[in-house]
C-alpha cells in the first residue's frame, strides 16, 4: 500500500528541504563542516555523493521561499524548488514510509532540473 499525502507530510517535506538548502548554500564554510552539518539530512547515498564537494564552488548564499512539488500518487518522493539569484535550485526528497523522516536524495543546480 502506498503512502498518502497530507498537510503534515507536505509541511515536513518542505521544512526539511528548506533546512537542507540553508546548510547547502554556505560557500564560506570548510568542506568538512559543510558535509558534517548536512549529513543527517541526506540519504546514505547522497552523503557519499556529496562528501567531496567543495562548498566554495556553490554559487549562492541566499534563496527565496520554497515550493513543494508532489506527485499525489507517490507519497514517498517529493521535490522542492527554490529561487535564487543564480536561478532555480531543487532538492529531491525521499522517505521510506509515512512515519519515516524525509531525506535529501539530491540537490539540483540551475540547468540540471
mmCIF file of N, CA and C in Angstrom:
data_model
loop_
_atom_site.group_PDB
_atom_site.id
_atom_site.type_symbol
_atom_site.label_atom_id
_atom_site.label_comp_id
_atom_site.label_asym_id
_atom_site.label_seq_id
_atom_site.Cartn_x
_atom_site.Cartn_y
_atom_site.Cartn_z
ATOM 1 N N UNK A 1 0.837 -1.179 0.000
ATOM 2 C CA UNK A 1 0.000 0.000 0.000
ATOM 3 C C UNK A 1 0.881 1.241 0.000
ATOM 4 N N UNK A 2 0.479 2.255 -0.736
ATOM 5 C CA UNK A 2 1.261 3.470 -0.840
ATOM 6 C C UNK A 2 1.095 4.382 0.362
ATOM 7 N N UNK A 3 1.842 5.455 0.344
ATOM 8 C CA UNK A 3 1.780 6.466 1.392
ATOM 9 C C UNK A 3 1.006 7.652 0.846
ATOM 10 N N UNK A 4 -0.032 8.040 1.549
ATOM 11 C CA UNK A 4 -0.859 9.166 1.109
ATOM 12 C C UNK A 4 -0.257 10.489 1.576
ATOM 13 N N UNK A 5 -0.491 11.518 0.788
ATOM 14 C CA UNK A 5 -0.074 12.862 1.154
ATOM 15 C C UNK A 5 -1.082 13.483 2.091
ATOM 16 N N UNK A 6 -0.602 14.197 3.090
ATOM 17 C CA UNK A 6 -1.452 15.005 3.947
ATOM 18 C C UNK A 6 -0.696 16.300 4.247
ATOM 19 N N UNK A 7 -1.353 17.211 4.905
ATOM 20 C CA UNK A 7 -0.741 18.513 5.191
ATOM 21 C C UNK A 7 0.545 18.365 6.002
ATOM 22 N N UNK A 8 0.538 17.490 6.998
ATOM 23 C CA UNK A 8 1.724 17.290 7.829
ATOM 24 C C UNK A 8 2.901 16.773 7.004
ATOM 25 N N UNK A 9 2.644 15.857 6.076
ATOM 26 C CA UNK A 9 3.704 15.316 5.220
ATOM 27 C C UNK A 9 4.300 16.407 4.333
ATOM 28 N N UNK A 10 3.431 17.231 3.771
ATOM 29 C CA UNK A 10 3.899 18.316 2.904
ATOM 30 C C UNK A 10 4.702 19.339 3.692
ATOM 31 N N UNK A 11 4.233 19.675 4.880
ATOM 32 C CA UNK A 11 4.954 20.626 5.721
ATOM 33 C C UNK A 11 6.315 20.077 6.110
ATOM 34 N N UNK A 12 6.359 18.816 6.516
ATOM 35 C CA UNK A 12 7.623 18.195 6.913
ATOM 36 C C UNK A 12 8.609 18.149 5.748
ATOM 37 N N UNK A 13 8.123 17.830 4.558
ATOM 38 C CA UNK A 13 8.999 17.758 3.385
ATOM 39 C C UNK A 13 9.578 19.132 3.054
ATOM 40 N N UNK A 14 8.745 20.160 3.034
ATOM 41 C CA UNK A 14 9.240 21.497 2.713
ATOM 42 C C UNK A 14 10.160 22.027 3.808
ATOM 43 N N UNK A 15 9.854 21.740 5.065
ATOM 44 C CA UNK A 15 10.737 22.161 6.162
ATOM 45 C C UNK A 15 12.118 21.521 6.035
ATOM 46 N N UNK A 16 12.137 20.227 5.730
ATOM 47 C CA UNK A 16 13.429 19.538 5.574
ATOM 48 C C UNK A 16 14.193 20.109 4.389
ATOM 49 N N UNK A 17 13.519 20.334 3.282
ATOM 50 C CA UNK A 17 14.181 20.893 2.099
ATOM 51 C C UNK A 17 14.743 22.279 2.388
ATOM 52 N N UNK A 18 14.015 23.084 3.131
ATOM 53 C CA UNK A 18 14.479 24.433 3.473
ATOM 54 C C UNK A 18 15.695 24.370 4.395
ATOM 55 N N UNK A 19 15.659 23.492 5.395
ATOM 56 C CA UNK A 19 16.839 23.317 6.267
ATOM 57 C C UNK A 19 18.037 22.854 5.456
ATOM 58 N N UNK A 20 17.813 21.923 4.549
ATOM 59 C CA UNK A 20 18.909 21.412 3.722
ATOM 60 C C UNK A 20 19.498 22.514 2.838
ATOM 61 N N UNK A 21 18.635 23.312 2.210
ATOM 62 C CA UNK A 21 19.135 24.409 1.368
ATOM 63 C C UNK A 21 19.904 25.433 2.189
ATOM 64 N N UNK A 22 19.455 25.696 3.399
ATOM 65 C CA UNK A 22 20.151 26.637 4.279
ATOM 66 C C UNK A 22 21.569 26.137 4.567
ATOM 67 N N UNK A 23 21.703 24.851 4.805
ATOM 68 C CA UNK A 23 23.030 24.281 5.066
ATOM 69 C C UNK A 23 23.854 24.125 3.792
ATOM 70 N N UNK A 24 23.187 23.919 2.683
ATOM 71 C CA UNK A 24 23.867 23.763 1.385
ATOM 72 C C UNK A 24 24.474 25.086 0.917
ATOM 73 N N UNK A 25 23.727 26.170 1.037
ATOM 74 C CA UNK A 25 24.108 27.467 0.458
ATOM 75 C C UNK A 25 25.073 28.231 1.366
ATOM 76 N N UNK A 26 26.196 27.589 1.703
ATOM 77 C CA UNK A 26 27.200 28.205 2.576
ATOM 78 C C UNK A 26 28.593 28.021 1.975
ATOM 79 N N UNK A 27 28.907 28.769 0.931
ATOM 80 C CA UNK A 27 30.213 28.596 0.288
ATOM 81 C C UNK A 27 31.392 29.014 1.158
ATOM 82 N N UNK A 28 31.130 29.690 2.272
ATOM 83 C CA UNK A 28 32.214 30.185 3.112
ATOM 84 C C UNK A 28 32.709 29.177 4.148
ATOM 85 N N UNK A 29 32.020 28.056 4.322
ATOM 86 C CA UNK A 29 32.440 27.088 5.340
ATOM 87 C C UNK A 29 33.403 26.060 4.743
ATOM 88 N N UNK A 30 34.127 25.392 5.622
ATOM 89 C CA UNK A 30 35.048 24.350 5.155
ATOM 90 C C UNK A 30 34.253 23.163 4.632
ATOM 91 N N UNK A 31 34.884 22.381 3.779
ATOM 92 C CA UNK A 31 34.229 21.188 3.235
ATOM 93 C C UNK A 31 33.852 20.220 4.349
ATOM 94 N N UNK A 32 34.706 20.109 5.359
ATOM 95 C CA UNK A 32 34.434 19.187 6.462
ATOM 96 C C UNK A 32 33.201 19.637 7.252
ATOM 97 N N UNK A 33 33.097 20.922 7.550
ATOM 98 C CA UNK A 33 31.939 21.433 8.292
ATOM 99 C C UNK A 33 30.678 21.325 7.447
ATOM 100 N N UNK A 34 30.801 21.599 6.154
ATOM 101 C CA UNK A 34 29.659 21.584 5.254
ATOM 102 C C UNK A 34 28.996 20.203 5.229
ATOM 103 N N UNK A 35 29.773 19.168 4.976
ATOM 104 C CA UNK A 35 29.195 17.826 4.893
ATOM 105 C C UNK A 35 28.787 17.320 6.275
ATOM 106 N N UNK A 36 29.515 17.676 7.315
ATOM 107 C CA UNK A 36 29.143 17.248 8.669
ATOM 108 C C UNK A 36 27.774 17.806 9.045
ATOM 109 N N UNK A 37 27.521 19.049 8.700
ATOM 110 C CA UNK A 37 26.240 19.673 9.021
ATOM 111 C C UNK A 37 25.100 19.101 8.189
ATOM 112 N N UNK A 38 25.371 18.755 6.944
ATOM 113 C CA UNK A 38 24.338 18.238 6.039
ATOM 114 C C UNK A 38 24.038 16.750 6.224
ATOM 115 N N UNK A 39 25.016 15.995 6.668
ATOM 116 C CA UNK A 39 24.944 14.523 6.651
ATOM 117 C C UNK A 39 23.647 13.957 7.235
ATOM 118 N N UNK A 40 23.164 14.503 8.333
ATOM 119 C CA UNK A 40 21.960 13.957 8.978
ATOM 120 C C UNK A 40 20.705 14.145 8.126
ATOM 121 N N UNK A 41 20.748 15.070 7.168
ATOM 122 C CA UNK A 41 19.587 15.336 6.326
ATOM 123 C C UNK A 41 19.621 14.562 5.013
ATOM 124 N N UNK A 42 20.726 13.870 4.745
ATOM 125 C CA UNK A 42 20.934 13.184 3.471
ATOM 126 C C UNK A 42 20.687 11.688 3.574
ATOM 127 N N UNK A 43 20.280 11.078 2.455
ATOM 128 C CA UNK A 43 20.256 9.620 2.394
ATOM 129 C C UNK A 43 21.706 9.141 2.470
ATOM 130 N N UNK A 44 21.935 7.888 2.818
ATOM 131 C CA UNK A 44 23.318 7.393 2.834
ATOM 132 C C UNK A 44 24.029 7.585 1.490
ATOM 133 N N UNK A 45 23.333 7.334 0.387
ATOM 134 C CA UNK A 45 23.951 7.507 -0.923
ATOM 135 C C UNK A 45 24.278 8.977 -1.189
ATOM 136 N N UNK A 46 23.369 9.873 -0.836
ATOM 137 C CA UNK A 46 23.628 11.306 -1.034
ATOM 138 C C UNK A 46 24.807 11.760 -0.171
ATOM 139 N N UNK A 47 24.886 11.260 1.055
ATOM 140 C CA UNK A 47 26.019 11.619 1.918
ATOM 141 C C UNK A 47 27.328 11.200 1.263
ATOM 142 N N UNK A 48 27.344 10.032 0.671
ATOM 143 C CA UNK A 48 28.540 9.569 -0.031
ATOM 144 C C UNK A 48 28.804 10.432 -1.268
ATOM 145 N N UNK A 49 27.763 10.735 -2.021
ATOM 146 C CA UNK A 49 27.905 11.522 -3.248
ATOM 147 C C UNK A 49 28.435 12.930 -2.982
ATOM 148 N N UNK A 50 28.053 13.522 -1.855
ATOM 149 C CA UNK A 50 28.419 14.917 -1.566
ATOM 150 C C UNK A 50 29.636 15.061 -0.665
ATOM 151 N N UNK A 51 30.257 13.962 -0.273
ATOM 152 C CA UNK A 51 31.408 14.008 0.633
ATOM 153 C C UNK A 51 32.551 14.861 0.101
ATOM 154 N N UNK A 52 32.801 14.817 -1.188
ATOM 155 C CA UNK A 52 33.947 15.537 -1.747
ATOM 156 C C UNK A 52 33.603 16.887 -2.366
ATOM 157 N N UNK A 53 32.423 17.403 -2.096
ATOM 158 C CA UNK A 53 32.034 18.709 -2.639
ATOM 159 C C UNK A 53 32.843 19.813 -1.969
ATOM 160 N N UNK A 54 33.316 20.735 -2.771
ATOM 161 C CA UNK A 54 33.974 21.939 -2.265
ATOM 162 C C UNK A 54 32.905 23.022 -2.191
ATOM 163 N N UNK A 55 32.444 23.371 -0.986
ATOM 164 C CA UNK A 55 31.343 24.332 -0.892
ATOM 165 C C UNK A 55 31.692 25.713 -1.453
ATOM 166 N N UNK A 56 32.958 26.034 -1.623
ATOM 167 C CA UNK A 56 33.318 27.346 -2.190
ATOM 168 C C UNK A 56 32.863 27.467 -3.642
ATOM 169 N N UNK A 57 32.506 26.342 -4.270
ATOM 170 C CA UNK A 57 32.019 26.381 -5.656
ATOM 171 C C UNK A 57 30.511 26.592 -5.748
ATOM 172 N N UNK A 58 29.835 26.626 -4.622
ATOM 173 C CA UNK A 58 28.385 26.846 -4.615
ATOM 174 C C UNK A 58 28.119 28.319 -4.865
ATOM 175 N N UNK A 59 27.266 28.595 -5.839
ATOM 176 C CA UNK A 59 27.098 29.955 -6.352
ATOM 177 C C UNK A 59 26.170 30.838 -5.525
ATOM 178 N N UNK A 60 25.549 30.314 -4.487
ATOM 179 C CA UNK A 60 24.564 31.124 -3.753
ATOM 180 C C UNK A 60 24.809 31.103 -2.250
ATOM 181 N N UNK A 61 24.342 32.160 -1.599
ATOM 182 C CA UNK A 61 24.323 32.215 -0.137
ATOM 183 C C UNK A 61 22.914 32.495 0.371
ATOM 184 N N UNK A 62 22.005 32.775 -0.543
ATOM 185 C CA UNK A 62 20.617 33.031 -0.156
ATOM 186 C C UNK A 62 19.693 32.496 -1.247
ATOM 187 N N UNK A 63 18.441 32.322 -0.859
ATOM 188 C CA UNK A 63 17.449 31.801 -1.799
ATOM 189 C C UNK A 63 16.072 32.226 -1.320
ATOM 190 N N UNK A 64 15.115 32.137 -2.213
ATOM 191 C CA UNK A 64 13.745 32.520 -1.883
ATOM 192 C C UNK A 64 12.967 31.390 -1.251
ATOM 193 N N UNK A 65 11.702 31.642 -0.942
ATOM 194 C CA UNK A 65 10.854 30.607 -0.340
ATOM 195 C C UNK A 65 10.721 29.393 -1.251
ATOM 196 N N UNK A 66 10.587 28.242 -0.631
ATOM 197 C CA UNK A 66 10.469 27.011 -1.396
ATOM 198 C C UNK A 66 9.055 26.715 -1.834
ATOM 199 N N UNK A 67 8.969 25.977 -2.918
ATOM 200 C CA UNK A 67 7.700 25.483 -3.448
ATOM 201 C C UNK A 67 7.810 23.964 -3.499
ATOM 202 N N UNK A 68 6.900 23.275 -2.859
ATOM 203 C CA UNK A 68 6.918 21.819 -2.852
ATOM 204 C C UNK A 68 6.151 21.293 -4.052
ATOM 205 N N UNK A 69 6.760 20.342 -4.744
ATOM 206 C CA UNK A 69 6.147 19.707 -5.913
ATOM 207 C C UNK A 69 5.961 18.237 -5.571
ATOM 208 N N UNK A 70 4.718 17.780 -5.605
ATOM 209 C CA UNK A 70 4.436 16.395 -5.250
ATOM 210 C C UNK A 70 3.661 15.704 -6.355
ATOM 211 N N UNK A 71 3.818 14.408 -6.388
ATOM 212 C CA UNK A 71 3.002 13.530 -7.220
ATOM 213 C C UNK A 71 2.031 12.871 -6.246
ATOM 214 N N UNK A 72 0.758 13.192 -6.361
ATOM 215 C CA UNK A 72 -0.228 12.680 -5.402
ATOM 216 C C UNK A 72 -0.257 11.155 -5.348
ATOM 217 N N UNK A 73 0.197 10.493 -6.397
ATOM 218 C CA UNK A 73 0.202 9.032 -6.432
ATOM 219 C C UNK A 73 1.454 8.435 -5.787
ATOM 220 N N UNK A 74 2.421 9.274 -5.412
ATOM 221 C CA UNK A 74 3.673 8.785 -4.832
ATOM 222 C C UNK A 74 3.994 9.577 -3.581
ATOM 223 N N UNK A 75 3.632 9.061 -2.425
ATOM 224 C CA UNK A 75 3.898 9.732 -1.153
ATOM 225 C C UNK A 75 5.278 9.477 -0.597
ATOM 226 N N UNK A 76 6.132 8.811 -1.378
ATOM 227 C CA UNK A 76 7.485 8.508 -0.932
ATOM 228 C C UNK A 76 8.524 9.516 -1.422
ATOM 229 N N UNK A 77 8.182 10.326 -2.407
ATOM 230 C CA UNK A 77 9.152 11.236 -3.006
ATOM 231 C C UNK A 77 8.510 12.600 -3.246
ATOM 232 N N UNK A 78 9.346 13.617 -3.212
ATOM 233 C CA UNK A 78 8.897 14.979 -3.480
ATOM 234 C C UNK A 78 10.095 15.784 -3.954
ATOM 235 N N UNK A 79 9.796 16.955 -4.459
ATOM 236 C CA UNK A 79 10.845 17.866 -4.877
ATOM 237 C C UNK A 79 10.457 19.256 -4.393
ATOM 238 N N UNK A 80 11.441 19.999 -3.948
ATOM 239 C CA UNK A 80 11.219 21.397 -3.583
ATOM 240 C C UNK A 80 12.065 22.250 -4.511
ATOM 241 N N UNK A 81 11.503 23.375 -4.898
ATOM 242 C CA UNK A 81 12.212 24.299 -5.788
ATOM 243 C C UNK A 81 12.360 25.633 -5.067
ATOM 244 N N UNK A 82 13.565 26.205 -5.167
ATOM 245 C CA UNK A 82 13.886 27.472 -4.520
ATOM 246 C C UNK A 82 14.473 28.423 -5.555
ATOM 247 N N UNK A 83 13.935 29.622 -5.620
ATOM 248 C CA UNK A 83 14.511 30.631 -6.486
ATOM 249 C C UNK A 83 15.774 31.194 -5.846
ATOM 250 N N UNK A 84 16.699 31.630 -6.687
ATOM 251 C CA UNK A 84 17.933 32.252 -6.194
ATOM 252 C C UNK A 84 18.444 33.220 -7.248
ATOM 253 N N UNK A 85 19.390 34.092 -6.877
ATOM 254 C CA UNK A 85 19.971 34.994 -7.867
ATOM 255 C C UNK A 85 20.645 34.257 -9.031
ATOM 256 N N UNK A 86 21.059 33.003 -8.792
ATOM 257 C CA UNK A 86 21.740 32.213 -9.824
ATOM 258 C C UNK A 86 20.771 31.356 -10.636
ATOM 259 N N UNK A 87 19.488 31.386 -10.283
ATOM 260 C CA UNK A 87 18.498 30.552 -10.953
ATOM 261 C C UNK A 87 17.879 29.582 -9.972
ATOM 262 N N UNK A 88 16.947 28.744 -10.450
ATOM 263 C CA UNK A 88 16.245 27.839 -9.539
ATOM 264 C C UNK A 88 17.100 26.654 -9.093
ATOM 265 N N UNK A 89 17.041 26.375 -7.809
ATOM 266 C CA UNK A 89 17.681 25.198 -7.221
ATOM 267 C C UNK A 89 16.581 24.227 -6.817
ATOM 268 N N UNK A 90 16.875 22.950 -6.879
ATOM 269 C CA UNK A 90 15.912 21.938 -6.481
ATOM 270 C C UNK A 90 16.488 21.033 -5.418
ATOM 271 N N UNK A 91 15.615 20.478 -4.614
ATOM 272 C CA UNK A 91 16.004 19.490 -3.610
ATOM 273 C C UNK A 91 15.077 18.296 -3.795
ATOM 274 N N UNK A 92 15.638 17.158 -4.177
ATOM 275 C CA UNK A 92 14.873 15.922 -4.324
ATOM 276 C C UNK A 92 14.863 15.203 -2.981
ATOM 277 N N UNK A 93 13.676 14.787 -2.554
ATOM 278 C CA UNK A 93 13.483 14.178 -1.241
ATOM 279 C C UNK A 93 12.892 12.778 -1.360
ATOM 280 N N UNK A 94 13.166 11.970 -0.342
ATOM 281 C CA UNK A 94 12.614 10.621 -0.274
ATOM 282 C C UNK A 94 12.363 10.260 1.187
ATOM 283 N N UNK A 95 11.355 9.423 1.400
ATOM 284 C CA UNK A 95 11.131 8.820 2.714
ATOM 285 C C UNK A 95 10.730 7.373 2.484
ATOM 286 N N UNK A 96 10.996 6.533 3.475
ATOM 287 C CA UNK A 96 10.712 5.112 3.332
ATOM 288 C C UNK A 96 9.312 4.720 3.784
ATOM 289 N N UNK A 97 8.589 5.625 4.421
ATOM 290 C CA UNK A 97 7.237 5.340 4.884
ATOM 291 C C UNK A 97 6.628 6.579 5.499
ATOM 292 N N UNK A 98 5.335 6.512 5.779
ATOM 293 C CA UNK A 98 4.624 7.671 6.313
ATOM 294 C C UNK A 98 5.193 8.132 7.647
ATOM 295 N N UNK A 99 5.718 7.200 8.435
ATOM 296 C CA UNK A 99 6.259 7.554 9.744
ATOM 297 C C UNK A 99 7.778 7.729 9.721
ATOM 298 N N UNK A 100 8.361 7.793 8.536
ATOM 299 C CA UNK A 100 9.811 7.940 8.385
ATOM 300 C C UNK A 100 10.173 9.382 8.034
ATOM 301 N N UNK A 101 11.368 9.779 8.426
ATOM 302 C CA UNK A 101 11.834 11.140 8.149
ATOM 303 C C UNK A 101 12.161 11.312 6.667
ATOM 304 N N UNK A 102 11.919 12.511 6.173
ATOM 305 C CA UNK A 102 12.350 12.863 4.820
ATOM 306 C C UNK A 102 13.856 12.992 4.807
ATOM 307 N N UNK A 103 14.472 12.611 3.694
ATOM 308 C CA UNK A 103 15.914 12.749 3.492
ATOM 309 C C UNK A 103 16.158 13.333 2.107
ATOM 310 N N UNK A 104 17.263 14.045 1.969
ATOM 311 C CA UNK A 104 17.646 14.614 0.676
ATOM 312 C C UNK A 104 18.338 13.536 -0.151
ATOM 313 N N UNK A 105 17.859 13.379 -1.365
ATOM 314 C CA UNK A 105 18.467 12.461 -2.328
ATOM 315 C C UNK A 105 19.482 13.207 -3.171
ATOM 316 N N UNK A 106 19.131 14.453 -3.537
ATOM 317 C CA UNK A 106 19.975 15.210 -4.465
ATOM 318 C C UNK A 106 19.619 16.692 -4.412
ATOM 319 N N UNK A 107 20.647 17.524 -4.600
ATOM 320 C CA UNK A 107 20.463 18.949 -4.850
ATOM 321 C C UNK A 107 20.594 19.144 -6.354
ATOM 322 N N UNK A 108 19.680 19.886 -6.932
ATOM 323 C CA UNK A 108 19.731 20.166 -8.367
ATOM 324 C C UNK A 108 20.056 21.639 -8.564
ATOM 325 N N UNK A 109 21.149 21.907 -9.249
ATOM 326 C CA UNK A 109 21.586 23.272 -9.503
ATOM 327 C C UNK A 109 20.881 23.794 -10.754
ATOM 328 N N UNK A 110 20.856 25.118 -10.954
ATOM 329 C CA UNK A 110 20.204 25.657 -12.146
ATOM 330 C C UNK A 110 20.736 24.975 -13.414
ATOM 331 N N UNK A 111 19.822 24.630 -14.281
ATOM 332 C CA UNK A 111 20.188 23.990 -15.541
ATOM 333 C C UNK A 111 20.216 22.471 -15.463
ATOM 334 N N UNK A 112 20.121 21.891 -14.266
ATOM 335 C CA UNK A 112 20.161 20.425 -14.145
ATOM 336 C C UNK A 112 18.787 19.853 -13.826
ATOM 337 N N UNK A 113 17.776 20.672 -13.793
ATOM 338 C CA UNK A 113 16.460 20.209 -13.383
ATOM 339 C C UNK A 113 15.730 19.751 -14.578
#
